[in-house]
Amino acid sequence: KDISEGPLSKTSSSSSFVPVSPNVASNSGIQDAIQIIDEHKQFNPSILNYVEATASNTSIGNNYHIISVFGSQSTGKSTLLNRLFHTNFDVMDETQRRQQTTKGIWMAHSPRVTITDGEHERPQSDIFVMDVEGTDGREHGEDKDFERKAALFAIATSEILIINIWETQVGLYQGANLGLLKTVFEVNLSLFGKSKLDKKNDNDHRILLLIVIRDYAGITPVENLADTVTEDLKKMWNDLAKPADMTELKFSDFFDIDFHTLNHKLFQPEQFSAGIARLGDRLIVKDDLFKAEYHHNIPIDGWTMYAENCWERIENNKDLDLPMEQILVAKFRCDEIIKEVVDEFKLKFNELFGNKEFTDFEELGKVMSDLYDDSVENFDQSASRYNKSVYEEKKYELCEKLHVYYKQLFEKQSQKLISDTLSKFQKDLISLKGKNFKSKSEELSKDVCELVATSLGYISLNGDIPVNESISSFDAEVDNIVSKQRATELNSIVNKSVKKLSSGISKAVQQELANADDETWDRILAAFKKLSVLPEFDLGTTDEQNKTAQETFKFKSWSQFHDTLSKLISKDKLLIILQDRFDDKFRYDSNGIPKLYFNERDLEDSFQVAKMHAVSIVPILSLAKLSNDSEILPEVDIFDYDLREKYLGESAHDDDDDDEEDEEHTCFAEIMSEGEKAELLAKFKKEIDAKFVENKRAIVQSVTQ
Ligand code: GDP
Ligand code: MG
């Protein structure tokens, strides 16, 4: 017992972060233990290296345990840990009776655990043990502060907190470690009280207080000792000055409590060893001490950061909100993991897709998804061990990041696909040449829309990338192209028909010109009627479009009719016709033999007959009048400027010339105006008069000779 009451000795080392033993452990080159917090309350940044070097593998995640022993100096803490966990914490030399340990918080990885059947080599979970050196229990301001902080730290990080009590102190409600427990209680309340009250948190986190009764004589049943200690602890809890809103919180909201006895190490060494082994059995073989709700759920790769954050806040006397710390660590680590994953992703992404063109979208989509899934899986492997809501949030963040790349890729590939497909589609439509246009164009449209919809579906990361907009704008573009082409086809039908009509009318008119008679215009009109019909067509155009096409055709037909007439029955053309007709009668006889005139009377008679014959067609050809005396009246007003603009696309007339032009042509049937007619006849008269004079002169000459 005088162990705990021994003299307060100086620490053996003033330097920070020295290994407990200068000898490195075994042949692994790893030091036996690492000082997490040194006597100057500095946090050791190289813990992660130690953890990574000692853990059974790097991906143990949450599959580890942290168990701490906490208490005054020289109460056999290090001895217990070393015997149980095969660590190599410094132990006070029994012969020299000199305190050799270094104050601070130490941690070591347990290579084996002592059990009744020997040693357990490979615990299911890696066990890290912390040796938290307190003071000697005396009141010293500075030491009290460290003790409180050490307790905070131990509770913030450990699942099980071992506290030694000498059997002789049980029931005395005094002694170093009971005082410590009061600190533990207070600290625990400040750590977890708030989140316990917050029922929404569903916070069932507790810590196991494992009270180890040391120097157990083996006489008093352990249950009795346990009852006494439990009573004391509960009383201590109830007496604790709690914040007003936390008075309802029970001891059992925060703590599970369990007991273990160890006999006197020197007096009953065998029982002592057996007790150690039994404790090993309970921890490892029966596994009835570690519980899920004790775990802080910080994956081991984030543990150092977590521990450091905790210590920093503890050291600066800031409120330590553990759930908050867990979330901070989770966020930080998840961000780091995202960065790693995204960096790797970017490399592969460029390798796979950079500046490449793809035609097989199914294959492309598969490669895209594979890389995506791999990346997310990589993230999951490390990040899914962290706080669930943070993990989910960060996973979403990662996915969003990846989606940016995929969206760009999708944009690029889909644009290429769409523009290629559209231009081919357009060519295919044109090459239909209007044949079965409706059904064929529907077929082609359906094919390309299906092609694009499935292709885009392939590269949409199973629908993560929205495709509907692209698809519907493509469909609309297809519809647009089809309807444009439809209009073009309809237009071409109209124009072809007009052309056909034009040449048909030309022929019919030309046939009439030389020998026009009363029924000339009946025949010409009949020919026009026959030609002014659009062929059957089935383009899928709307009734409205069809109606417009019919109207356009009608207008163009009449306009063309008029143009043809104007062209073929012009002054000049008629003059030639008149001359021919005149010559027919004047210069040739009925047998087609050239005539010679010998007397003036013959000449004059023939001249009159030929002239009458010639000009008789002028009234017929200059006015389109049917045999029933009615003039041909177009069904549309082909002289109307607005209609001409609408159907022929002629640009609007110039306002200045308005009046003049209005006068020019207003009547369809009037092919030649009176003025033109007079001009024609005058010209004709002049020419035939010349012929007459010529013939007369010949007669005169022949008579005088
Ligand atoms: P720590 O300062 O709490 O880590 O204590 P140590 O493990 O260094 O032990 C201090 C001294 O107590 C050493 O001389 C040990 O041999 C001795 N010791 C260890 N365990 C026991 C025990 O169960 N009973 C008694 N009486 N002495 C012990
Ligand atoms: Mg020690």
Coordinates of N, CA and C and ligand atoms in Angstrom, one line a residue, residues 1 3 71-80 82 90-95 97 99 101 131 133 164 166 214-215 262-266 272, ligand 1:
K1 N 0.8 -1.2 0.0 CA 0.0 0.0 0.0 C 0.9 1.3 0.0
I3 N 3.0 1.8 -1.8 CA 3.3 2.2 -3.2 C 2.7 3.5 -3.6
G71 N -5.2 6.9 -13.8 CA -5.1 7.0 -12.3 C -3.8 7.5 -11.8
S72 N -3.7 7.6 -10.5 CA -2.5 8.1 -9.9 C -1.3 7.3 -10.2
Q73 N -0.2 8.0 -9.9 CA 1.1 7.3 -10.1 C 1.3 6.1 -9.2
S74 N 2.0 5.1 -9.7 CA 2.4 4.0 -8.9 C 1.2 3.2 -8.3
T75 N 0.2 3.1 -9.1 CA -0.9 2.3 -8.7 C -1.0 1.0 -9.5
G76 N 0.1 0.7 -10.2 CA 0.2 -0.5 -11.0 C -0.5 -0.5 -12.3
K77 N -0.7 0.7 -12.9 CA -1.3 0.8 -14.2 C -0.5 0.2 -15.3
S78 N 0.8 0.6 -15.4 CA 1.6 0.1 -16.4 C 1.9 -1.3 -16.3
T79 N 2.0 -1.8 -15.1 CA 2.2 -3.2 -14.8 C 1.0 -4.0 -15.4
L80 N -0.2 -3.5 -15.1 CA -1.4 -4.2 -15.6 C -1.4 -4.3 -17.1
N82 N 1.1 -3.9 -19.3 CA 2.2 -4.7 -19.8 C 1.9 -6.2 -19.7
D90 N 6.8 1.8 -19.3 CA 7.8 1.9 -18.2 C 7.2 1.6 -16.9
V91 N 7.8 0.8 -16.1 CA 7.3 0.4 -14.8 C 8.3 0.8 -13.7
M92 N 7.8 1.3 -12.6 CA 8.6 1.7 -11.6 C 9.5 0.6 -11.0
D93 N 10.7 0.8 -11.0 CA 11.6 -0.2 -10.5 C 11.3 -0.5 -9.0
E94 N 11.1 -1.8 -8.8 CA 10.7 -2.2 -7.4 C 11.8 -2.1 -6.4
T95 N 13.0 -2.3 -6.9 CA 14.1 -2.3 -5.9 C 14.5 -0.9 -5.7
R97 N 12.8 1.8 -6.0 CA 11.7 2.6 -5.5 C 11.8 4.0 -6.0
Q99 N 10.5 6.7 -9.0 CA 9.5 6.9 -10.0 C 10.3 7.1 -11.3
T101 N 8.6 6.7 -14.4 CA 7.8 7.0 -15.6 C 7.7 8.5 -15.9
D131 N -2.0 4.7 -21.6 CA -1.5 4.7 -20.2 C -1.6 6.2 -19.8
E133 N -1.1 8.8 -17.2 CA -0.5 9.0 -15.9 C -1.1 10.2 -15.2
N164 N -8.0 1.7 -11.2 CA -7.6 0.8 -10.1 C -8.1 1.3 -8.8
W166 N -7.6 0.1 -4.7 CA -7.1 -0.9 -3.7 C -8.3 -1.5 -2.9
R214 N -7.5 -3.9 -6.8 CA -6.1 -4.4 -6.8 C -5.8 -4.9 -5.3
D215 N -4.9 -5.7 -5.3 CA -4.5 -6.3 -4.0 C -5.7 -7.0 -3.3
L262 N -7.9 -8.3 -8.9 CA -6.5 -8.8 -9.1 C -5.9 -9.0 -7.7
N263 N -5.3 -10.1 -7.5 CA -4.6 -10.3 -6.2 C -3.3 -9.6 -6.1
H264 N -2.8 -9.6 -5.0 CA -1.5 -8.9 -4.8 C -0.4 -9.4 -5.6
K265 N 0.2 -8.5 -6.3 CA 1.2 -9.0 -7.3 C 2.4 -9.7 -6.7
L266 N 2.8 -9.2 -5.5 CA 4.0 -9.8 -4.9 C 3.7 -10.9 -4.0
F272 N -2.4 -13.4 -9.1 CA -2.3 -12.2 -9.8 C -2.3 -12.4 -11.3
Ligands
GDP1 P1 2.0 3.1 -12.4 O1 2.8 4.3 -12.0 O2 0.6 3.2 -12.0 O3 2.2 2.8 -13.8 O4 2.6 1.8 -11.6 P2 3.7 0.8 -12.0 O5 3.1 -0.2 -12.9 O6 4.9 1.5 -12.5 O7 3.9 0.1 -10.7 C1 4.4 0.7 -9.6 C2 4.9 -0.3 -8.6 O8 3.9 -1.1 -8.1 C3 5.9 -1.2 -9.2 O9 7.0 -1.4 -8.3 C4 5.1 -2.5 -9.4 O10 5.9 -3.7 -9.3 C5 4.1 -2.4 -8.2 N1 2.9 -3.1 -8.5 C6 2.4 -3.4 -9.7 N2 1.2 -4.0 -9.6 C7 1.0 -4.1 -8.3 C8 0.0 -4.7 -7.5 O11 -1.0 -5.2 -8.1 N3 0.0 -4.7 -6.2 C9 1.1 -4.1 -5.6 N4 1.0 -4.0 -4.3 N5 2.1 -3.5 -6.2 C10 2.1 -3.6 -7.6

